[in-house]
PDB file of C-alpha atoms and ligand atoms in Angstrom:
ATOM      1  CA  UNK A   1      84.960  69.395  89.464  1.00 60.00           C
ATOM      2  CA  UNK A   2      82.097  69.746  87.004  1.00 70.00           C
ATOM      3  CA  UNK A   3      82.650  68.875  83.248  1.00 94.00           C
ATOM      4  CA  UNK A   4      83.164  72.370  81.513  1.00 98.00           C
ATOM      5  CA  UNK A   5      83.436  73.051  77.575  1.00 98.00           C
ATOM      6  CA  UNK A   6      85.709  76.973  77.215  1.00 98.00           C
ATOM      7  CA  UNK A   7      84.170  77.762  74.256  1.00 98.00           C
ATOM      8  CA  UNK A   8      86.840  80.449  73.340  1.00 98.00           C
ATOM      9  CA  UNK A   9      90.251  79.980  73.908  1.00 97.00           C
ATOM     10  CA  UNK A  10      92.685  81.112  71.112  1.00 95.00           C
ATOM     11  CA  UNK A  11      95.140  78.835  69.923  1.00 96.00           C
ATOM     12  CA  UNK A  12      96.728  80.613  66.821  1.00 94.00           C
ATOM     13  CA  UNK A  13      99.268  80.337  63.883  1.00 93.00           C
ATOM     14  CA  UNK A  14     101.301  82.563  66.263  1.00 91.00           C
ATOM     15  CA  UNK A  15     104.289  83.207  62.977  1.00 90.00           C
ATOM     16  CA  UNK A  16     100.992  84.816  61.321  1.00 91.00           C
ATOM     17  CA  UNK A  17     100.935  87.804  63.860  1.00 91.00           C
ATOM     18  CA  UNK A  18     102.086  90.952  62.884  1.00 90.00           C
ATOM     19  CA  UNK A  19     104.845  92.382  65.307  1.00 90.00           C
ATOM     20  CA  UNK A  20     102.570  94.647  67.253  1.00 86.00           C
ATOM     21  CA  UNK A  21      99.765  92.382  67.819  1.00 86.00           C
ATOM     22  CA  UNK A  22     101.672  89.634  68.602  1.00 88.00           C
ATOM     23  CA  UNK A  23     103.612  92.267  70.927  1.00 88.00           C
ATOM     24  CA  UNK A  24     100.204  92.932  72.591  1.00 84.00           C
ATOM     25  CA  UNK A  25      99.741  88.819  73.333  1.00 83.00           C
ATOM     26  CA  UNK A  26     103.284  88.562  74.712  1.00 87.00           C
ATOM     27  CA  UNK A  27     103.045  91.493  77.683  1.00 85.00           C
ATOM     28  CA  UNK A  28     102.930  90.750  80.587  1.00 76.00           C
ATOM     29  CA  UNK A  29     102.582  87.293  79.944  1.00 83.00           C
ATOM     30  CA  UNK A  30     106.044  84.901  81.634  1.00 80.00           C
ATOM     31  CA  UNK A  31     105.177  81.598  80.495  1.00 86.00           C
ATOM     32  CA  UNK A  32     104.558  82.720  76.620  1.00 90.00           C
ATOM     33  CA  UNK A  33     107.075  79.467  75.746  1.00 92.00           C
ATOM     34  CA  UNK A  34     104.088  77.765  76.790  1.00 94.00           C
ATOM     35  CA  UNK A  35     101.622  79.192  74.531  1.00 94.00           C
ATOM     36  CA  UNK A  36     104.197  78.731  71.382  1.00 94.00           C
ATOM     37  CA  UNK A  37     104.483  75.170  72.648  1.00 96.00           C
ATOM     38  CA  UNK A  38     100.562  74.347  72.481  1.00 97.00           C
ATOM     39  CA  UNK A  39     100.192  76.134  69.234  1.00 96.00           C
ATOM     40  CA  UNK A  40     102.700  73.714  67.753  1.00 96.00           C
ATOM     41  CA  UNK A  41     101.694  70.518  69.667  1.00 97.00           C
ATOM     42  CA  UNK A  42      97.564  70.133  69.546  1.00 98.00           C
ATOM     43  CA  UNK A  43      98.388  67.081  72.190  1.00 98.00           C
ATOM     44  CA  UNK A  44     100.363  69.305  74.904  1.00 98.00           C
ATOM     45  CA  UNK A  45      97.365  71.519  74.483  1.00 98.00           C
ATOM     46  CA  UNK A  46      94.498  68.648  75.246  1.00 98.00           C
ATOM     47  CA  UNK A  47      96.916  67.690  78.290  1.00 97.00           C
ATOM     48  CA  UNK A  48      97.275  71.326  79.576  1.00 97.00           C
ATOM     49  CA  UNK A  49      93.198  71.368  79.247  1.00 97.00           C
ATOM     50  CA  UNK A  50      93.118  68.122  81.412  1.00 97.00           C
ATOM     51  CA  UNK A  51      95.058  69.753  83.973  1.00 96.00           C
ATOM     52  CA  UNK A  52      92.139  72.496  83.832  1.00 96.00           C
ATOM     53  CA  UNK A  53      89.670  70.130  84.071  1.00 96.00           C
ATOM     54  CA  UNK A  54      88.134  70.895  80.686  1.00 98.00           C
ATOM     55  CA  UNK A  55      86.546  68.844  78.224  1.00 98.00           C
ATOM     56  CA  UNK A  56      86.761  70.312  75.414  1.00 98.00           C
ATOM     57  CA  UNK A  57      87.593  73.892  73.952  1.00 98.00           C
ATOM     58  CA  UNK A  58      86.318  76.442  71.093  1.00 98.00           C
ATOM     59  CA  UNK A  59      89.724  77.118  69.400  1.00 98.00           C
ATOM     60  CA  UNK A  60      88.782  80.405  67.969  1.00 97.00           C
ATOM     61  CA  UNK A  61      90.636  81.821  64.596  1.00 97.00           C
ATOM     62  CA  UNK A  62      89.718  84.275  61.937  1.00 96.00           C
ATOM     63  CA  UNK A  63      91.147  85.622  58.692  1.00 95.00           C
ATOM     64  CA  UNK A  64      91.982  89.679  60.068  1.00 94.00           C
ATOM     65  CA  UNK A  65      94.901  90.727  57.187  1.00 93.00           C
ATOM     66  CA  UNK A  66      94.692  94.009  58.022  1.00 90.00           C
ATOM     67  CA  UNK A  67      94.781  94.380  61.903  1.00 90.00           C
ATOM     68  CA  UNK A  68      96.277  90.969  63.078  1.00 91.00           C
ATOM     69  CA  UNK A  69      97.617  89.285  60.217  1.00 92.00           C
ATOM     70  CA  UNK A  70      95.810  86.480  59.686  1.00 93.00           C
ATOM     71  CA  UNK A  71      95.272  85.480  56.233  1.00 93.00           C
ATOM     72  CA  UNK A  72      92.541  82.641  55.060  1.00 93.00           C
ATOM     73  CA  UNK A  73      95.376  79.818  55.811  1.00 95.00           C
ATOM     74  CA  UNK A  74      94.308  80.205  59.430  1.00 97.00           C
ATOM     75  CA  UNK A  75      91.405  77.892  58.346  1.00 98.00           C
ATOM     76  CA  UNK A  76      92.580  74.958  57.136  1.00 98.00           C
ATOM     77  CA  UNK A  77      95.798  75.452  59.954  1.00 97.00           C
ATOM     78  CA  UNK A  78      92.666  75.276  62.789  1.00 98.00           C
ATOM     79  CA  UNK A  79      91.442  71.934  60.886  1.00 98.00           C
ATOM     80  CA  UNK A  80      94.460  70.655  60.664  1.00 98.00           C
ATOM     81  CA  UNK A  81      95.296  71.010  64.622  1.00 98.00           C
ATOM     82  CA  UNK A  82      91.748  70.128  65.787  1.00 98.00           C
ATOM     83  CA  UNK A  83      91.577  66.775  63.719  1.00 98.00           C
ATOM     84  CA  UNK A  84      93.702  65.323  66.493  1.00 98.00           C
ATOM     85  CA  UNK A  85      91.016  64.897  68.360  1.00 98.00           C
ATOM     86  CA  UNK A  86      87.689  66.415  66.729  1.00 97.00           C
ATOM     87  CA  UNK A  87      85.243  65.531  69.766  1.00 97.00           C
ATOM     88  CA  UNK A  88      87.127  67.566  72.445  1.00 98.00           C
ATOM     89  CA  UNK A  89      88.590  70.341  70.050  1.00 98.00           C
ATOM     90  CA  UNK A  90      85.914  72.705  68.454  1.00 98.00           C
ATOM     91  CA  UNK A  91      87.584  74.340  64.987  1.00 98.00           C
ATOM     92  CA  UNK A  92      86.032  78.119  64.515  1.00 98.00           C
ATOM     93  CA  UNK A  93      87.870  79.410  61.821  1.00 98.00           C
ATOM     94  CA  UNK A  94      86.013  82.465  59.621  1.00 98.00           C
ATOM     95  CA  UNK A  95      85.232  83.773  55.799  1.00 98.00           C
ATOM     96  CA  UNK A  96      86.177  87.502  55.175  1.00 97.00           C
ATOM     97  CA  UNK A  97      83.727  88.923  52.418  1.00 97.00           C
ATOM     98  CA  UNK A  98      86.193  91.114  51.249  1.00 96.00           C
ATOM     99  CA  UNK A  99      89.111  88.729  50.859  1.00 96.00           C
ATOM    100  CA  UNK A 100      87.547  86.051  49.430  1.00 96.00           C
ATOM    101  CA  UNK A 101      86.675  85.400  45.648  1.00 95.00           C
ATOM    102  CA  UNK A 102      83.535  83.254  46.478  1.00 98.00           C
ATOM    103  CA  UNK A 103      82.196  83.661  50.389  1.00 98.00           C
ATOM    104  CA  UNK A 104      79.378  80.844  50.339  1.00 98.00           C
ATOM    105  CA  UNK A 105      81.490  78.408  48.571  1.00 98.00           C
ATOM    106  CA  UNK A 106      84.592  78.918  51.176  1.00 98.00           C
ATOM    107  CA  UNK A 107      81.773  78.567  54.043  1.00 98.00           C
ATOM    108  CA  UNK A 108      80.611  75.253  52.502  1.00 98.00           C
ATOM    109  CA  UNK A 109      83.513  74.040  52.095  1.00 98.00           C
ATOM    110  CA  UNK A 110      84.517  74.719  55.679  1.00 98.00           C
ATOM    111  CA  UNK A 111      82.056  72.908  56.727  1.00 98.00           C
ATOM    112  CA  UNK A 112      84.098  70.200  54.600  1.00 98.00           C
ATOM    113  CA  UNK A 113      87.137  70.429  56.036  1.00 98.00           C
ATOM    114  CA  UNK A 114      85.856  69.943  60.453  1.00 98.00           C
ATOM    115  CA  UNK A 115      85.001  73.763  60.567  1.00 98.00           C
ATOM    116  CA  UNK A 116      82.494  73.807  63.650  1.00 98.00           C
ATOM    117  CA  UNK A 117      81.633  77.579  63.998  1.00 98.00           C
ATOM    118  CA  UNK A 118      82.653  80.548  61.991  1.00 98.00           C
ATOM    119  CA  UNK A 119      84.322  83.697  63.815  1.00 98.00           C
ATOM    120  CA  UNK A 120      82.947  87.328  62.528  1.00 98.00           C
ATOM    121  CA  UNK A 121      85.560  90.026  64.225  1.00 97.00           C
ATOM    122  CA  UNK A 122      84.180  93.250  62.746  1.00 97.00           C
ATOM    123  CA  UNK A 123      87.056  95.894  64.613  1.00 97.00           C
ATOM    124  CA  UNK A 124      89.716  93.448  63.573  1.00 96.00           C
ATOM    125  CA  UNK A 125      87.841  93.243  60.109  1.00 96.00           C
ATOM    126  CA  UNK A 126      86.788  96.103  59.788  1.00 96.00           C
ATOM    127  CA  UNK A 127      82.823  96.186  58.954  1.00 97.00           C
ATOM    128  CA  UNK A 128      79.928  96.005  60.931  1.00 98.00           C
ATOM    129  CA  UNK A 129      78.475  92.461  61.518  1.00 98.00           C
ATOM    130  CA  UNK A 130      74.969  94.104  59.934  1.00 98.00           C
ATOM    131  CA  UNK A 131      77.104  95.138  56.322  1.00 98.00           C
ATOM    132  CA  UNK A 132      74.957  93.512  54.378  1.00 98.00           C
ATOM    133  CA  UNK A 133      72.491  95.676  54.509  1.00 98.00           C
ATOM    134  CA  UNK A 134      74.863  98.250  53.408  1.00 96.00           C
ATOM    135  CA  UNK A 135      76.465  96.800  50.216  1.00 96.00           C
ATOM    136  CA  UNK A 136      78.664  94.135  51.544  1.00 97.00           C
ATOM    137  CA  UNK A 137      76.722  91.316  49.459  1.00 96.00           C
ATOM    138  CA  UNK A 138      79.301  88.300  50.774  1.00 98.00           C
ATOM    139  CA  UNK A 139      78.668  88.653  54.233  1.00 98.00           C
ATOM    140  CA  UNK A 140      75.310  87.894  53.741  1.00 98.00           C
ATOM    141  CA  UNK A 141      76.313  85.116  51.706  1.00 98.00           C
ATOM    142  CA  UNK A 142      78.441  83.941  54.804  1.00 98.00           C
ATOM    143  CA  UNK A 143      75.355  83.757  57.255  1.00 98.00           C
ATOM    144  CA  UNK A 144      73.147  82.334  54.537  1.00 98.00           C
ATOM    145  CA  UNK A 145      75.155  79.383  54.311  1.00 98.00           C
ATOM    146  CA  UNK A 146      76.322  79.418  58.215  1.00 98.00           C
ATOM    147  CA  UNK A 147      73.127  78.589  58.595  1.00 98.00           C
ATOM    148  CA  UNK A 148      72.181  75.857  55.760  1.00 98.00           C
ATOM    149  CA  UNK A 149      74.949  73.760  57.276  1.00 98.00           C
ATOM    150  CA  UNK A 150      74.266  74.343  60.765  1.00 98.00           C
ATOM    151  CA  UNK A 151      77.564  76.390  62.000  1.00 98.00           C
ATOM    152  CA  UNK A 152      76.971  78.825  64.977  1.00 98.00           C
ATOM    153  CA  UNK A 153      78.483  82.347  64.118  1.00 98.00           C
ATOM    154  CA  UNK A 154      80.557  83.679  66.865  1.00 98.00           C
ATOM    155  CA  UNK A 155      80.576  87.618  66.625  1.00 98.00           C
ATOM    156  CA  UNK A 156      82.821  89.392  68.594  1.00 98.00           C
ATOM    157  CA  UNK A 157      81.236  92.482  70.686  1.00 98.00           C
ATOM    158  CA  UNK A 158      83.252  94.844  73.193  1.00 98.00           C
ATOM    159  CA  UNK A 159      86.031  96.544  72.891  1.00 96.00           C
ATOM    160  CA  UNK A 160      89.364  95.747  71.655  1.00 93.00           C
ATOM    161  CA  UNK A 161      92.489  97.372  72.757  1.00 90.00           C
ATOM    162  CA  UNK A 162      94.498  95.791  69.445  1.00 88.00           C
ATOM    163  CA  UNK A 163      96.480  98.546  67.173  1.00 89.00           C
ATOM    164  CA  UNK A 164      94.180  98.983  64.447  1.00 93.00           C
ATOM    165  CA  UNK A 165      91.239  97.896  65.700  1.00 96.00           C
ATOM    166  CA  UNK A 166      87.890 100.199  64.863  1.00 97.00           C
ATOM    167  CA  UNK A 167      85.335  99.564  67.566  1.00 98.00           C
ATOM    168  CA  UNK A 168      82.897 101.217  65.777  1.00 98.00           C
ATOM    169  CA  UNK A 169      82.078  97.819  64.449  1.00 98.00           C
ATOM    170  CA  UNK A 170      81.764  96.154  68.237  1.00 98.00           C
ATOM    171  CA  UNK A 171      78.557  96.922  69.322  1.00 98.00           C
ATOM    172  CA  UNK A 172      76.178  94.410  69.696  1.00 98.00           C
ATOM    173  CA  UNK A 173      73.065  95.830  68.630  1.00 98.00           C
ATOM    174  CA  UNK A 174      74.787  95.907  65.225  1.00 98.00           C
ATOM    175  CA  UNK A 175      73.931  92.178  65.691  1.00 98.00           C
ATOM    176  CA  UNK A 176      70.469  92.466  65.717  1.00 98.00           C
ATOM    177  CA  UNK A 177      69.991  92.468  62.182  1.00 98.00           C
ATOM    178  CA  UNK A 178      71.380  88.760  61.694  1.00 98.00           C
ATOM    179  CA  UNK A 179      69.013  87.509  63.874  1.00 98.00           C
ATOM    180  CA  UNK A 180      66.111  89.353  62.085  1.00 98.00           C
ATOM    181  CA  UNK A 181      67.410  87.998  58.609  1.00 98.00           C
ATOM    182  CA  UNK A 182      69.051  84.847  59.510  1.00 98.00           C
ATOM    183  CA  UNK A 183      66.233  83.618  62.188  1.00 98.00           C
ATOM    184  CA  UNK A 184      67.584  79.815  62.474  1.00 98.00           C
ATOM    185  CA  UNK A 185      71.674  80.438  62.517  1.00 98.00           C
ATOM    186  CA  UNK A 186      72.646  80.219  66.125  1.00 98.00           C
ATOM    187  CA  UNK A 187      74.899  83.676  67.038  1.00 98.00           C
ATOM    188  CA  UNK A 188      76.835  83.662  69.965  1.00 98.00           C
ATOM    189  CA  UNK A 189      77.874  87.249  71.120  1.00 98.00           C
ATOM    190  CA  UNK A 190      81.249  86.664  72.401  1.00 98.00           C
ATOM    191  CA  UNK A 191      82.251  88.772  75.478  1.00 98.00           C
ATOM    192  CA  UNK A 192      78.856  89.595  76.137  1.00 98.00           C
ATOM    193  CA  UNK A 193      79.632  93.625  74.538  1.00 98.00           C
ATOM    194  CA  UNK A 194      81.547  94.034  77.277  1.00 97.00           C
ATOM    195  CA  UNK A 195      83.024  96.693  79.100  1.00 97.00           C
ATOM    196  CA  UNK A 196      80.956  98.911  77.156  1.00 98.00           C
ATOM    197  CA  UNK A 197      77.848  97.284  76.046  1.00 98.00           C
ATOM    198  CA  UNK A 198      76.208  94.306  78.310  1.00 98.00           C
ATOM    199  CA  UNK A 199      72.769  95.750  78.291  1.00 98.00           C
ATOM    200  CA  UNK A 200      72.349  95.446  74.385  1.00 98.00           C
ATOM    201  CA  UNK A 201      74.052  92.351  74.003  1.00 98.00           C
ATOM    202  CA  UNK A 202      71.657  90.985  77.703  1.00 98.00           C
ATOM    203  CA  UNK A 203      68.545  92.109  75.392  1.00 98.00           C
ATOM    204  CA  UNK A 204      69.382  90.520  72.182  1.00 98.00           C
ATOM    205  CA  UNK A 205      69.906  87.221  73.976  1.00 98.00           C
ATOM    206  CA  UNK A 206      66.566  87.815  75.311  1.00 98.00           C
ATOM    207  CA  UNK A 207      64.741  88.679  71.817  1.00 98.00           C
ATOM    208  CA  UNK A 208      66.395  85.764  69.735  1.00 98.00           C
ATOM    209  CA  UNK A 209      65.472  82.693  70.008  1.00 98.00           C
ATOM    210  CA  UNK A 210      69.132  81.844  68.588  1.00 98.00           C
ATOM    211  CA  UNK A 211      71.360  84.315  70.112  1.00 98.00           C
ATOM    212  CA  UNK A 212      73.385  83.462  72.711  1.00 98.00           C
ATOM    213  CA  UNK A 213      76.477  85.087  74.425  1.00 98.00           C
ATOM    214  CA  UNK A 214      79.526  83.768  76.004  1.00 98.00           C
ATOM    215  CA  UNK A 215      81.449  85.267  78.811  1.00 98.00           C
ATOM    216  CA  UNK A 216      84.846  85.205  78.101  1.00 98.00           C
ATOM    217  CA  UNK A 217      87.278  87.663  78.249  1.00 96.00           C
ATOM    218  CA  UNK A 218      84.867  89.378  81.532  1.00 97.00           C
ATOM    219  CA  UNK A 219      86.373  88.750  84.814  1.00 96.00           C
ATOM    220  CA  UNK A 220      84.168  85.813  86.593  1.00 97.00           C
ATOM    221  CA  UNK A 221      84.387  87.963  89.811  1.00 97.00           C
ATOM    222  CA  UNK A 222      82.923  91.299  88.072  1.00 97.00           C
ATOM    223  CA  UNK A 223      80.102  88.619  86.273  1.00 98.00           C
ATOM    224  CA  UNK A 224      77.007  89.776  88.111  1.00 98.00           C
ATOM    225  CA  UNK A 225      78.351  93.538  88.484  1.00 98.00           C
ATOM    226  CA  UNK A 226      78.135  93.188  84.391  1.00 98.00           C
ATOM    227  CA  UNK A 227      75.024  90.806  84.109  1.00 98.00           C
ATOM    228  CA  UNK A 228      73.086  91.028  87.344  1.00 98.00           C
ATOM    229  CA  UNK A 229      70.100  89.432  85.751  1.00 98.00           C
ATOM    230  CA  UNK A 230      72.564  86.484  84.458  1.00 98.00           C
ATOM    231  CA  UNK A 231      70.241  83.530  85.701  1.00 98.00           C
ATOM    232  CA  UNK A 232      67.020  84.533  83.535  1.00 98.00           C
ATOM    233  CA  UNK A 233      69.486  84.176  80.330  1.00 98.00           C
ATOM    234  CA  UNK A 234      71.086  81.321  81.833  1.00 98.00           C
ATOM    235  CA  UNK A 235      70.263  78.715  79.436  1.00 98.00           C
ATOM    236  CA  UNK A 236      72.033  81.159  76.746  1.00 98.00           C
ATOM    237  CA  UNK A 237      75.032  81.994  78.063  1.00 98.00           C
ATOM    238  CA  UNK A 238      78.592  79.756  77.187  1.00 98.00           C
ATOM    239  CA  UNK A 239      81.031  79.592  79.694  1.00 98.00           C
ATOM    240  CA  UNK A 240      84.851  80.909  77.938  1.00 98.00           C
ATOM    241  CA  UNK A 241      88.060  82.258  79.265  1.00 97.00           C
ATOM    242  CA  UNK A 242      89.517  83.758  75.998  1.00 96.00           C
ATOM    243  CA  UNK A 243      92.781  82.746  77.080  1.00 95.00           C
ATOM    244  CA  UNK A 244      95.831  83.777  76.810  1.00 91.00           C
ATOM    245  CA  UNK A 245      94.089  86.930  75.573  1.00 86.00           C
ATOM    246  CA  UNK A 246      95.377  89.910  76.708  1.00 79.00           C
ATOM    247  CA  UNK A 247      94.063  90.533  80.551  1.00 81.00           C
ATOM    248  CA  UNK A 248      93.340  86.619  80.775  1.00 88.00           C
ATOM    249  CA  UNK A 249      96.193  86.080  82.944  1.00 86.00           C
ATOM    250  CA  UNK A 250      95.179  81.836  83.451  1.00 90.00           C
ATOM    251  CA  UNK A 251      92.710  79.375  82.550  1.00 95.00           C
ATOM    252  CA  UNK A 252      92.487  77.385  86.175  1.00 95.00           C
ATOM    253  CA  UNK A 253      92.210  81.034  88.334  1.00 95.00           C
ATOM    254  CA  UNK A 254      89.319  81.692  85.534  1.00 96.00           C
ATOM    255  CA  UNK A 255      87.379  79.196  86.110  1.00 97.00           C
ATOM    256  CA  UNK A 256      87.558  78.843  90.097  1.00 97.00           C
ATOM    257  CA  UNK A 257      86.642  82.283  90.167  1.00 97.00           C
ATOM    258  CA  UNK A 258      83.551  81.668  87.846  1.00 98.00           C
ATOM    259  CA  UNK A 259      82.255  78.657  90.571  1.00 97.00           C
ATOM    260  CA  UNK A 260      82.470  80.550  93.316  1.00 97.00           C
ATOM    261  CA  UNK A 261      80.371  83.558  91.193  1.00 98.00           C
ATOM    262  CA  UNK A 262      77.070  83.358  93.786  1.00 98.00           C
ATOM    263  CA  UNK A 263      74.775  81.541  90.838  1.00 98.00           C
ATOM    264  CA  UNK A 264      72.347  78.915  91.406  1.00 98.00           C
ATOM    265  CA  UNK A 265      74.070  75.286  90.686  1.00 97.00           C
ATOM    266  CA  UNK A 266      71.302  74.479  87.860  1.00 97.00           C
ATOM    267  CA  UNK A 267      72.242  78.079  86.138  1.00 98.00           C
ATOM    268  CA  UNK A 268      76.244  76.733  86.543  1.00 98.00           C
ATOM    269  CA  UNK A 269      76.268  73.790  84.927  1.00 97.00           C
ATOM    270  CA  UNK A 270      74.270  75.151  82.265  1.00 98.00           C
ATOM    271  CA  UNK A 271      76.904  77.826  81.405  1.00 98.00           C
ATOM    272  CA  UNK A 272      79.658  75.567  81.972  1.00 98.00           C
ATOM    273  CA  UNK A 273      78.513  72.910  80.240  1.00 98.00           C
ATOM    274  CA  UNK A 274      75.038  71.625  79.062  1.00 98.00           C
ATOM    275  CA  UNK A 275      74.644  75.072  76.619  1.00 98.00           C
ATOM    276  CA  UNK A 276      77.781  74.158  74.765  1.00 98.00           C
ATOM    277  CA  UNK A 277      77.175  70.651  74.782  1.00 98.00           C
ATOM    278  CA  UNK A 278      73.795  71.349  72.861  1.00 98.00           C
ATOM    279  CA  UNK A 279      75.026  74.031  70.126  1.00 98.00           C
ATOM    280  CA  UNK A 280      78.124  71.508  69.686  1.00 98.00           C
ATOM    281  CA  UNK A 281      77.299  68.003  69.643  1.00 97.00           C
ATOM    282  CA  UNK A 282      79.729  65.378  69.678  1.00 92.00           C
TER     283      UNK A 282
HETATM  284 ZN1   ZN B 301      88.664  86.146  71.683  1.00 70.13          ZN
END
């Protein structure tokens, strides 16, 4: 087994959930006991990612008081739980411009506190990732200093079936703008706009020099039905699960699907591994 980084898992303040969303995690899903567990216990969690055979993992949080119910305590919670062991656990926690008094001072100072990437959710936030050039001053403020101190912004593209959520707001190409401003921050398009979107979010990876995407929450099997041209972008692509988001049923089943996805080796390890490993040094 290969060395893999999941670059977007969600480990969460689960008691910050409003009923409905935290409804929408539970469906389905027998072994939730299990998630509650790892959200309390950061050291269950690194054993449960040995038994998956990964390294380390993108623990992926953002402030979403409207839709989810996550207020900006989800930060410093994420910091908190990943300082058990900082080199395998990645902290992305977020700054929302409209709930904050001061966005590039709360960026800097998550920076401070272990924060290695920001989150930007725009349908659980509810504004486009390109705002800025539409009145919402902060945001900008957020990328500006994302990039001064070297934090990759994770942006969220593709649908989401949450109550509440606009996608409007998930299209990549609304990302496109960042880039343009913000040449040198590194943007990973999470989900890779799927189901809706890949061919926007496949040519923005292309025109940045600093956008990537990851591929979580996309069934590994479906991969090259959604990216067919995968290996030409294969040195920007992260490999994630998004797990235990809803329709990510396991992390192990995840990832033996994604080796046997019919990929050159070179092009695997990259997306497993090395692409990660760069963006997120130890
Ligand atoms: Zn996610």
């Amino acid at each position: 087994m290969p060395s893999i980084i999941d670059i977007h898992i969600h480990i969460q303040p689960l008691e910050m959930f409003k009923p409905h969303a935290l409804e929408l995690m539970k469906r389905g899903r027998a072994n939730f006991d299990q998630i509650e567990r790892f959200s309390k216990d950061p050291r269950a969690f690194l054993a449960f990612l040995d038994d998956c055979g990964i390294e380390r993992a993108g623990l992926i949080n953002y402030v979403s008081p409207d839709v989810i119910g996550f207020t900006a305590e989800v930060n410093d919670w994420i910091a908190r739980y990943c300082s058990t062991d900082p080199k395998r656990l990645l902290a992305f926690g977020s700054v929302h411009p409209k709930y904050v008094a001061d966005a590039g001072a709360e960026v800097d100072r998550l920076a401070k506190i272990g924060i290695r990437g920001l989150k930007v959710h725009p349908s659980h936030q509810l504004y486009s990732p390109n705002a800025y050039r539409d009145g919402l001053g902060p945001l900008a403020a957020v990328y500006e200093r994302a990039q001064a101190n070297g934090l990759p912004v994770m942006v969220h593209t593709g649908t989401s079936i949450f109550p509440g959520a606009r996608n409007v707001h998930a299209q990549p190409i609304l990302a496109d703008d960042i880039s343009v401003d913000f040449p040198d921050l590194v943007v990973i398009l999470a989900h890779g706009g799927r189901p809706l979107w890949m061919d926007e979010a496949f040519f923005l990876v292309r025109r940045h020099k600093n956008m990537y995407m990851d591929i979580s929450g996309i069934p590994p099997q479906k991969l090259l039905e959604y990216f067919p041209r995968l290996e030409e972008i294969a040195d920007k692509v992260l490999f994630g699960t998004d797990w235990p988001g809803p329709g990510v049923p396991d992390v192990k089943g995840n990832i033996e699907k994604f080796m046997a996805v019919s990929i050159s080796d070179a092009a695997r390890r990259k997306i497993l591994y090395n692409n990660a490993a760069r963006l997120f040094p130890v």
